[in-house]
Coordinates of C-alpha atoms in Angstrom, one line a residue:
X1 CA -26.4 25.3 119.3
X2 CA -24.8 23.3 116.8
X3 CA -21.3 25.4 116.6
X4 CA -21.0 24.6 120.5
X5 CA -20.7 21.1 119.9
X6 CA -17.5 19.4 120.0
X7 CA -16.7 17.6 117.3
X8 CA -15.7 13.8 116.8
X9 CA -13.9 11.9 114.7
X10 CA -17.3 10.5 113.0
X11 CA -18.3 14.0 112.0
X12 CA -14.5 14.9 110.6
X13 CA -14.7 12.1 108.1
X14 CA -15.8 14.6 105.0
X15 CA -12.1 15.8 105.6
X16 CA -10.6 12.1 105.0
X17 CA -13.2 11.1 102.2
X18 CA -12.1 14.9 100.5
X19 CA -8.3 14.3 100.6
X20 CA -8.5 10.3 100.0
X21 CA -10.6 10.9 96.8
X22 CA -8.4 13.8 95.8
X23 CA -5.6 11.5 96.1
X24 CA -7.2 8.9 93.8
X25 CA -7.8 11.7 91.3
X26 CA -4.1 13.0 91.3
X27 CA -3.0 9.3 90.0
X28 CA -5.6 8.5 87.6
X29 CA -4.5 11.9 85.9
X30 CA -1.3 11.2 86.3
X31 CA -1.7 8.0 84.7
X32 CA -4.5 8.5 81.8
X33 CA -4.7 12.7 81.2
X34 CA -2.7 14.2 78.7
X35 CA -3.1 17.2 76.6
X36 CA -4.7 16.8 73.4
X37 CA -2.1 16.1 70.5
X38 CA -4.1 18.0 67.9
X39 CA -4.4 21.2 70.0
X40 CA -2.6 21.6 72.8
X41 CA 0.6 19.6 71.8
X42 CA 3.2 21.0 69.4
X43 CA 1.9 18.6 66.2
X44 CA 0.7 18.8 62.7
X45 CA -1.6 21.6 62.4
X46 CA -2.0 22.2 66.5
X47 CA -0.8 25.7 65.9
X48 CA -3.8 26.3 63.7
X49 CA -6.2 23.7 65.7
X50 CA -5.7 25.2 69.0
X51 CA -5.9 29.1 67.9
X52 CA -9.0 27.8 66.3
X53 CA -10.4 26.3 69.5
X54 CA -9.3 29.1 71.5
X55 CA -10.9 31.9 69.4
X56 CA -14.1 29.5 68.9
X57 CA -14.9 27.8 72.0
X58 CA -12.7 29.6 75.0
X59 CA -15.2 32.9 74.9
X60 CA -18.7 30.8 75.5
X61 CA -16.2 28.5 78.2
X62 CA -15.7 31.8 80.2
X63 CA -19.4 32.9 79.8
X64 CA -20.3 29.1 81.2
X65 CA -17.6 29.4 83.4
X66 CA -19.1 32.4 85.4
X67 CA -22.8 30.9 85.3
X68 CA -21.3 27.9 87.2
X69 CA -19.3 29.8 89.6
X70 CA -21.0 33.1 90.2
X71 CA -24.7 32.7 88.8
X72 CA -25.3 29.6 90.4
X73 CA -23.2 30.3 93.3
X74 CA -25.1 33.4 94.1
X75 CA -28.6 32.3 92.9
X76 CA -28.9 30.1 96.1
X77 CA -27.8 32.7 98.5
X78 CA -31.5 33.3 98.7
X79 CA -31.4 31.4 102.3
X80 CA -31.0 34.1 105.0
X81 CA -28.4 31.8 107.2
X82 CA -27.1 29.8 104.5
X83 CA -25.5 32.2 101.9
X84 CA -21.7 31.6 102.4
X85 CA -22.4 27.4 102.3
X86 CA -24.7 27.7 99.6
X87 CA -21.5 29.7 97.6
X88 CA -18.5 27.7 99.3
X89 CA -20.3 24.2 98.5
X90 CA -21.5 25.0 95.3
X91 CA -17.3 26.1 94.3
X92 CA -16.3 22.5 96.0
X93 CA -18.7 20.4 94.1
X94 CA -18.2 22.1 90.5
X95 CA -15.1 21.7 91.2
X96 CA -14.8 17.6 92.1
X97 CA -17.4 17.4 89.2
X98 CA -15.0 18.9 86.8
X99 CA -12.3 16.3 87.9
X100 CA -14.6 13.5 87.4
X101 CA -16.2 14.1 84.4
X102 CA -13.1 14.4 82.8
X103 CA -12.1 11.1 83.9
X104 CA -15.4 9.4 83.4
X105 CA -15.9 11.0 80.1
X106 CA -12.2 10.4 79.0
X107 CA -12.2 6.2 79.8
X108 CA -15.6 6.3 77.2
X109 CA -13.5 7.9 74.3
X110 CA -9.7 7.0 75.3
X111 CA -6.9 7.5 72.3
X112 CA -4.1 6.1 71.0
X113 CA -0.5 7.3 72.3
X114 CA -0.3 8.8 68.8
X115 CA -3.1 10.8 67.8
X116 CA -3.5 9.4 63.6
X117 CA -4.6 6.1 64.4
X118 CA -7.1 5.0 66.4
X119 CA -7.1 3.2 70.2
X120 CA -6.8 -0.5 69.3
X121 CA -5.9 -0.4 65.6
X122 CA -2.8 -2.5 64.7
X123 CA -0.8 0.7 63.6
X124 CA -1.1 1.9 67.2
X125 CA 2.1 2.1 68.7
X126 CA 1.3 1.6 72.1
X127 CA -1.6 0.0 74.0
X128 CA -2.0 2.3 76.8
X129 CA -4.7 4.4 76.6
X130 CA -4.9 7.9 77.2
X131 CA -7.6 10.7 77.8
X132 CA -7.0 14.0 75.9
X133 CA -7.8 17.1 76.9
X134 CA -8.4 20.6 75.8
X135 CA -10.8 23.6 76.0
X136 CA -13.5 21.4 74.4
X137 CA -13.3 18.8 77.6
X138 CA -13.3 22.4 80.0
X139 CA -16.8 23.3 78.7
X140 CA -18.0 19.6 77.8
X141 CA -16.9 19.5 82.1
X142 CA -18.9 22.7 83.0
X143 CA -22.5 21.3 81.1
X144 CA -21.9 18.3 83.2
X145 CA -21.2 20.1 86.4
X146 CA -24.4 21.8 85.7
X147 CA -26.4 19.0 86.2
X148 CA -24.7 18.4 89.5
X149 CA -25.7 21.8 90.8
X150 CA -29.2 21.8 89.7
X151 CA -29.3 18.6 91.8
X152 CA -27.5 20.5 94.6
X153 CA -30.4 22.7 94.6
X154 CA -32.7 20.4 95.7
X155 CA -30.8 19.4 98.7
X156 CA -29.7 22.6 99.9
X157 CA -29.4 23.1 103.2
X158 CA -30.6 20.0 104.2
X159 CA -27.2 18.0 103.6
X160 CA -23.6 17.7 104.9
X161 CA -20.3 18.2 103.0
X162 CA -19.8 14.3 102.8
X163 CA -22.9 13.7 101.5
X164 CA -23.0 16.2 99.0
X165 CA -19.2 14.7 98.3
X166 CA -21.2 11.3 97.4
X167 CA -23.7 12.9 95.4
X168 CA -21.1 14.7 92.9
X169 CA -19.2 11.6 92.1
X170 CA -22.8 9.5 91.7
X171 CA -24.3 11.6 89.8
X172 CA -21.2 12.5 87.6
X173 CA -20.8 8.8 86.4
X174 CA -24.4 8.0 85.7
X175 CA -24.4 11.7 84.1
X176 CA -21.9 10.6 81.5
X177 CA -23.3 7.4 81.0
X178 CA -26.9 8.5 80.1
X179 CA -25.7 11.2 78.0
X180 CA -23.2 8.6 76.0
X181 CA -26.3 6.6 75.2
X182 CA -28.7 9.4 74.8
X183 CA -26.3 10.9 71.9
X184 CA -24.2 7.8 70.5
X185 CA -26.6 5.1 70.5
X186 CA -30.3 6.7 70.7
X187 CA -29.0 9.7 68.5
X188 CA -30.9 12.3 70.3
X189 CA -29.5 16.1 69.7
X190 CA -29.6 18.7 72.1
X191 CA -27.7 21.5 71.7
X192 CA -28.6 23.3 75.6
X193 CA -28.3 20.3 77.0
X194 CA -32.4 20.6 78.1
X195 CA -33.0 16.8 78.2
X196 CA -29.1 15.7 79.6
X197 CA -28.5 18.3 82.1
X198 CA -31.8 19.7 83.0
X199 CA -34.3 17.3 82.9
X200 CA -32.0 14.9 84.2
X201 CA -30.4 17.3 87.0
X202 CA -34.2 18.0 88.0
X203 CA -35.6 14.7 88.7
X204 CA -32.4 12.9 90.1
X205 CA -31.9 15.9 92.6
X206 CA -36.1 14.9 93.6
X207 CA -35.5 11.5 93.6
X208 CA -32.7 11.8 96.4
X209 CA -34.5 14.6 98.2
X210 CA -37.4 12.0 98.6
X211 CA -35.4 9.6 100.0
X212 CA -33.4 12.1 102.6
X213 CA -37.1 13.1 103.5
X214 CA -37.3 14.9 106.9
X215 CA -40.5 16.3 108.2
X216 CA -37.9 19.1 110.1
X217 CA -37.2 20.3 106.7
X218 CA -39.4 22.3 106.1
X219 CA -40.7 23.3 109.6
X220 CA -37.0 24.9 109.8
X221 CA -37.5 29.0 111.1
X222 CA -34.0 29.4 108.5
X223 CA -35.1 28.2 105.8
X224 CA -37.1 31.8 105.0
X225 CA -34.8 34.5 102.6
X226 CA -34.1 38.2 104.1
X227 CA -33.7 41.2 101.9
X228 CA -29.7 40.7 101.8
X229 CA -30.3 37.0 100.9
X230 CA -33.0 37.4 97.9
X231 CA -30.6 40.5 96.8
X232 CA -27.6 38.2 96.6
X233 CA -29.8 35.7 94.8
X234 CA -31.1 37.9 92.3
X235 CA -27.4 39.2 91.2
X236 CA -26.9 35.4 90.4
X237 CA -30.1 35.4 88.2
X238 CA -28.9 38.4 86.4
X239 CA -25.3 36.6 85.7
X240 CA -27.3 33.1 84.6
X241 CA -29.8 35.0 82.9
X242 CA -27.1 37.2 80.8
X243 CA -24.7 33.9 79.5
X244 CA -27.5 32.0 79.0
X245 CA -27.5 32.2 75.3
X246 CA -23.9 30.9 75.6
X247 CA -25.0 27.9 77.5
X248 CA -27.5 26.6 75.0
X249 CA -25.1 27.9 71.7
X250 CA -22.2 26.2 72.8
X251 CA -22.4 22.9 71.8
X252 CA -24.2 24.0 68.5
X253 CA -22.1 23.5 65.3
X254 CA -20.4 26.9 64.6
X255 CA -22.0 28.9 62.1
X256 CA -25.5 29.4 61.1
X257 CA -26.7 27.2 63.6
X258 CA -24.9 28.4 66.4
X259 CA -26.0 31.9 65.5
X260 CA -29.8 30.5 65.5
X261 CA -29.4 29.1 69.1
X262 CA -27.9 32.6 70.6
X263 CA -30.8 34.1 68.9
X264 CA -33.8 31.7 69.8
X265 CA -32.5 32.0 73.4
X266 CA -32.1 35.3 73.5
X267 CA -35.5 36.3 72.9
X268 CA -36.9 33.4 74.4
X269 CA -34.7 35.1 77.9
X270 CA -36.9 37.7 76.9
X271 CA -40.3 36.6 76.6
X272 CA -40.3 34.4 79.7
X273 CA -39.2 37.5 82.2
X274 CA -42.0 39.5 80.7
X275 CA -44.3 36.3 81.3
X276 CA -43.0 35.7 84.7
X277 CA -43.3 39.2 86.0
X278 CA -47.1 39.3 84.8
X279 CA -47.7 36.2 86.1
X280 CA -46.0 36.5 89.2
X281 CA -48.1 39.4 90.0
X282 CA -51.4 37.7 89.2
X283 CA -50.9 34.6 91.1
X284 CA -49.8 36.4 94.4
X285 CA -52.6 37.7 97.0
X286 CA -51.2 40.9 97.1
X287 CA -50.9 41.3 93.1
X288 CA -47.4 42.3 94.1
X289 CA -44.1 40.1 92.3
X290 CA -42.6 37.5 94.2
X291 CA -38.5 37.3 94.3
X292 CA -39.4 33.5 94.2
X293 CA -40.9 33.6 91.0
X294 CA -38.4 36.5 89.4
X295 CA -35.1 35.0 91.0
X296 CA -36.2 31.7 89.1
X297 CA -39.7 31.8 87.0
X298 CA -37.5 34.2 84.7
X299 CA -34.9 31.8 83.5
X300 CA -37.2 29.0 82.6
X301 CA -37.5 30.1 78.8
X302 CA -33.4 29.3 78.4
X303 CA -34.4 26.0 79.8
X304 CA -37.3 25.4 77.6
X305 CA -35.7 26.1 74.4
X306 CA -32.5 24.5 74.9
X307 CA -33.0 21.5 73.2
X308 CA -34.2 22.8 70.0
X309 CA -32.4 26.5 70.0
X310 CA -30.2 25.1 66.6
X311 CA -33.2 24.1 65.1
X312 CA -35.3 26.5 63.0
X313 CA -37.9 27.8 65.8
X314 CA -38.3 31.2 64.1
X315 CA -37.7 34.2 66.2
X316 CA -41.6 34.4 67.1
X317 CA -41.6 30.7 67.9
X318 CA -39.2 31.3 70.6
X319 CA -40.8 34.4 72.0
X320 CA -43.9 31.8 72.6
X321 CA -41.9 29.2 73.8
X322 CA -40.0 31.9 76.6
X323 CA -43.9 32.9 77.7
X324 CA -45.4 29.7 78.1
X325 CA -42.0 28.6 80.2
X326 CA -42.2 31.6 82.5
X327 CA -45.6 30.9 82.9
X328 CA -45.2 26.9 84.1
X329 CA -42.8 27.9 85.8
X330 CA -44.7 30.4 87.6
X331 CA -47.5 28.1 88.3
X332 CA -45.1 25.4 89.5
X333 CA -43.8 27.2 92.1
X334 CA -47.0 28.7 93.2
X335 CA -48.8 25.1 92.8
X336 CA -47.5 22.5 92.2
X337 CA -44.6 23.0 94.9
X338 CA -46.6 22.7 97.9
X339 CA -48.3 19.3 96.4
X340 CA -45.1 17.8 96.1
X341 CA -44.5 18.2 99.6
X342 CA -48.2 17.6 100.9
X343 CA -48.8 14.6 98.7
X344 CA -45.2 12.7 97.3
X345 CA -42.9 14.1 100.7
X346 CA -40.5 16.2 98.2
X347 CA -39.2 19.2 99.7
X348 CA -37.4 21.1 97.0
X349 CA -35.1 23.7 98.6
X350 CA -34.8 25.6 95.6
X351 CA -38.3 24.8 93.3
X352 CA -35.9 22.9 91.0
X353 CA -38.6 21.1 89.3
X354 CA -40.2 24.8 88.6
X355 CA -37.0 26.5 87.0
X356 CA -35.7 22.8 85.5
X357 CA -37.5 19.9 85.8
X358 CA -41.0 20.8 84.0
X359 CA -39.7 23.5 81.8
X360 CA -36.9 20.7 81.1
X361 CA -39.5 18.3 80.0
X362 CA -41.6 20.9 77.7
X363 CA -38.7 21.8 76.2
X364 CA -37.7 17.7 75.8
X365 CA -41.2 17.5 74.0
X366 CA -40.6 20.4 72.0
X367 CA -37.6 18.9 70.5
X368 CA -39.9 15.7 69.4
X369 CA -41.7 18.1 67.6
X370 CA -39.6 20.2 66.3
X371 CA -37.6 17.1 65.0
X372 CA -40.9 15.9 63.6
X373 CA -41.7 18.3 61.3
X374 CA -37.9 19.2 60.0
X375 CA -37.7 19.0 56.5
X376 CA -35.5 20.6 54.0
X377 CA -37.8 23.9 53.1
X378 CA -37.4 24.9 56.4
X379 CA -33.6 24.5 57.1
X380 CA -32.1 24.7 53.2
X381 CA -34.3 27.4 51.6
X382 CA -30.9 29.4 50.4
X383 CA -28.6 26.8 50.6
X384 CA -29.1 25.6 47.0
X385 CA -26.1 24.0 45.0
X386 CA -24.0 23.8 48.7
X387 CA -23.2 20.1 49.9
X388 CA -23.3 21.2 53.9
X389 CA -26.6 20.9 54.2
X390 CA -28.0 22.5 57.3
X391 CA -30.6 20.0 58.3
X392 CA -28.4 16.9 58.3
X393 CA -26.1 19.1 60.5
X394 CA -28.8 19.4 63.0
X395 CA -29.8 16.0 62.4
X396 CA -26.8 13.6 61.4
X397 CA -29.3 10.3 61.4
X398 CA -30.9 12.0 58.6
X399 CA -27.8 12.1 55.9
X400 CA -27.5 7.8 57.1
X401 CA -30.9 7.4 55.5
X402 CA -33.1 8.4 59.1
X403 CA -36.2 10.1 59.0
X404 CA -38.0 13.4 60.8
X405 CA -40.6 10.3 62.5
X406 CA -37.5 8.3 63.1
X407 CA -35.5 11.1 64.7
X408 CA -38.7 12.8 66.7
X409 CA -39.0 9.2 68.4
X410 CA -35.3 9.1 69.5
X411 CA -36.2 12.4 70.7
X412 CA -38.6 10.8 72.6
X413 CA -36.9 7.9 73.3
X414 CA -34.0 9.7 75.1
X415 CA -36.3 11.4 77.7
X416 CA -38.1 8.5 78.3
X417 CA -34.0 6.7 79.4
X418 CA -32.7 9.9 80.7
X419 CA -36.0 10.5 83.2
X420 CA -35.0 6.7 84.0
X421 CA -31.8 6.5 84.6
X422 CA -32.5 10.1 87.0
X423 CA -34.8 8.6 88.7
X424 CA -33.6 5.3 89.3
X425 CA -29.8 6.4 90.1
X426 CA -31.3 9.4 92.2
X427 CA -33.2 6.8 94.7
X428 CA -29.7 4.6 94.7
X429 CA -27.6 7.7 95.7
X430 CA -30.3 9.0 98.0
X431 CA -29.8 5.7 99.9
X432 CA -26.1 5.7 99.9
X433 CA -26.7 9.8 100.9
X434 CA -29.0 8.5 104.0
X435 CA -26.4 5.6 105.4
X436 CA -23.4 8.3 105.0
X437 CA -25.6 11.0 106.6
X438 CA -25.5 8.7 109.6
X439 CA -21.8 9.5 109.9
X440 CA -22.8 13.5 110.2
X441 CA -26.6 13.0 111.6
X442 CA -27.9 16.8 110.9
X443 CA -30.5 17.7 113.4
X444 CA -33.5 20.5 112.9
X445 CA -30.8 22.9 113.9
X446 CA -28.4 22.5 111.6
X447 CA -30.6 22.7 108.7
X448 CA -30.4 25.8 107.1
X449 CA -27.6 27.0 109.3
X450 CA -23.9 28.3 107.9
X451 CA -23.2 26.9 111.5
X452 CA -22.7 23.7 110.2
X453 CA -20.5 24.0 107.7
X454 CA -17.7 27.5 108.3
X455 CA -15.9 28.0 111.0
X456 CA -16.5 31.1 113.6
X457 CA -20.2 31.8 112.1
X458 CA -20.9 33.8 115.3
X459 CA -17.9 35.7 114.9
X460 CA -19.5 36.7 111.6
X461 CA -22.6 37.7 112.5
X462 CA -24.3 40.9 111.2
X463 CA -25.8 41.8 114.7
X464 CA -23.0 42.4 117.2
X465 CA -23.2 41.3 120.6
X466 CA -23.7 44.9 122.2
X467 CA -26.9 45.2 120.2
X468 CA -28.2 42.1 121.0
X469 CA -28.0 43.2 124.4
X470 CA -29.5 46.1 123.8
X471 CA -32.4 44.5 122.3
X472 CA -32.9 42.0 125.0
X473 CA -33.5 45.1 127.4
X474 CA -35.8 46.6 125.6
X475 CA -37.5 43.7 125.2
X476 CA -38.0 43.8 128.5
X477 CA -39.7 47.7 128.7
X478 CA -43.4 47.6 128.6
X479 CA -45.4 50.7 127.1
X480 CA -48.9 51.2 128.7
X481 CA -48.4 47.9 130.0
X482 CA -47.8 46.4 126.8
X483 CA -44.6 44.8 125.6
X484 CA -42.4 46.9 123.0
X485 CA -41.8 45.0 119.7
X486 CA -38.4 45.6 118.9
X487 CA -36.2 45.0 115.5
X488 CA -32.5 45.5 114.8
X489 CA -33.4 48.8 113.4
X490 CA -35.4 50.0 116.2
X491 CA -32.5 48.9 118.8
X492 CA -29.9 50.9 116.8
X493 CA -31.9 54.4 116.3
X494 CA -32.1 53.3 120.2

């Protein structure tokens, strides 16, 4: 077995890249990271800024906050001999994730030393730059540590620690870099993040699968769920499904639009578990449901209608959008799954591209339409007379002389660059994933196994060793000269 191994110093050297990055972390903060002047500094008006912020934006960070930590955590427990990795990795990426996002992020929009003048301006005082900080960066952080673990998704079980370690800090730059030009120089707008975090989570955890390809991956005996494991998984569909309306609402502009995107996600949450549940049950032999499909198929609709759940979908709209998510996602996992594997070699540990990666891109092409057809009947009907106008809040190009065509293609235009730079930067990583894997060469063993990664795993397993040996005997009684099947239940009414 893989735990009775002795280690070397090859396979110990996730423990030096861990500390050494952490290390290189710890001084860029210290050099760069402040807290921000405006909120979390004692300034003009930070009193009244940072109770603003706090009342505002801290309630959705802690409902993002626990879909990060518990409802993916838990939702990829659904491996039978991989729960506590799938949990412990998925805290120590968010975690280095958070870190460098707010690095990476913060060197794209560093500020003066003092916070009225701008970086660069003669009246700044000082010409070292600095990052701010504040509960804005914490939940801007946990959108782009989403991405991350819909990318970890993909891979579970089928990578070590270091690699994973690679993976996070890859996919964390490029992240930030496809989403600066997706919303500052395209001008897309996505308010739950469907087209930056999903879409592009999606397809850059595929593209790195493809590359790590390994026929052993799915042969693997662990790679199968038990009724513990899909129950774990299902508590962390619950928790993703109940804060998802938080998710997609909060970047929205507080207000009337941020109300609309709690809303349109809400019932759109609803829809697409009624659709899944049906659908489930008429796709499978058995006309039974499928955990597969209800652990993921359910949550597609908060993925779908992410990118336009600001926008004026109407409530029925988003009931039709939920249905016809669950529904792809559904068939994706009952379909177009096993293709990807049979035909393209992509073995998706966790149907990503079901729950993220096509719902991701219907709900990208929603958000064409939706910004297509926008026009001030459907946005200002009762805002007569006001000078905030509701659909140049949704839509800033519009108030600097854009139009609905003009903004529907940058819609376009940003899933066409954020598909690229997912693919493109997933295949790079993969190959940096593949030499590094060398270091830690998993074999069909490890896959799938909690062996690999914690300490003692024997120690912890459910079946002690005096049942084991109790099965093994009766394993060896025959009954009318038959041999007697025998199951941990059977050995312990034994």
């Amino acid at each position: 077995m893989a735990s009775g191994r002795e280690k070397t110093m090859k396979s110990s050297s996730h423990i030096f890249a861990m500390i050494f990055l952490q290390i290189i972390i710890v001084i860029l903060f210290s050099l760069f990271v402040r807290y921000d002047p405006k909120t979390a500094q004692r300034s003009e008006k930070s009193v009244e800024n940072g109770d603003g912020q706090m009342k505002d934006t801290y309630p959705i960070f802690q409902d993002v906050h626990v879909m990060i930590f518990l409802g993916f955590g838990f939702l990829m427990t659904f491996l039978k001999k991989y729960g506590l990795s799938a949990v412990s990795l998925n805290l120590m990426c968010s975690a280095l994730a958070i870190e460098v996002f707010t690095l990476v992020y913060g060197f794209f929009h560093l500020h003066c030393e003092d916070p009225k003048f701008s970086l660069g301006s003669s009246a700044c005082p000082s010409s070292w730059p600095y990052i701010d900080v504040n509960v804005g960066t914490m939940i801007s952080a946990d959108f782009a540590t989403a991405a991350v673990l819909i990318s970890f998704g993909v891979v579970l079980g089928v990578t070590s620690p270091l690699q994973l370690i690679v993976m996070t800090v890859m996919e964390t730059i490029i992240f930030v870099v496809n989403e600066v030009i997706g919303r500052d120089f395209i001008g897309a707008v996505d308010a739950g993040d469907t087209i930056f975090v999903h879409l592009f989570g999606a397809y850059f955890g595929l593209s790195v699968v493809r590359v790590l390809y390994n026929p052993e991956h799915a042969k693997s005996e662990k790679e199968g769920s038990s009724y513990s494991s899909d129950l774990f998984s299902m508590v962390g569909t619950i928790f993703l499904w109940m804060f998802w309306p938080s998710f997609n609402g909060g970047a929205a502009a507080t207000g009337d639009a941020q109300q609309r995107a709690v809303i349109n996600t809400y019932y759109s949450l609803c829809s697409c578990v009624m659709a899944a549940f049906a659908f489930s049950a008429l796709v499978t032999p058995s006309k039974k449901f499928s955990m597969e499909h209800l652990q993921n198929a359910t949550l597609a609709g908060g993925v779908s209608v992410g990118a336009c759940a600001d926008m004026m979908l109407t409530p029925g709209g988003s009931l039709a959008i939920g249905s016809l998510a669950g529904i792809l996602s559904v068939c994706g996992f009952q379909y177009i799954q096993p293709c990807l594997l049979k035909k393209l070699k992509i073995h998706d540990s966790c149907g990503v591209n079901n729950l993220h990666g096509m719902p991701g891109l219907f709900g990208g092409l929603l958000s064409v339409l939706m910004a297509g057809i926008a026009s001030p009947d459907s946005y200002d009907k009762f805002s007569h007379g006001m000078e905030d106008k509701s659909l140049t809040e949704i839509f800033p190009a519009l108030a600097e002389g854009g139009t609905a065509a003009g903004q529907a293609l940058s819609q376009l235009l940003a899933i066409i660059v954020t598909l690229a730079f997912a693919i493109v930067g997933g295949l790079v990583t993969g190959l940096l994933m593949h030499m590094v894997g060398k270091m830690e060469r998993m074999e069909g063993e490890d896959f799938y196994n909690d062996d690999w990664n914690i300490d003692e795993i024997e120690a912890k397993d459910e079946v002690s060793e005096d049942l084991k040996v109790l099965m093994e005997d009766l394993k060896n009684i025959k009954f009318n000269g038959q041999p007697v099947i025998v199951s941990e239940k059977s050995a312990l009414l034994a």
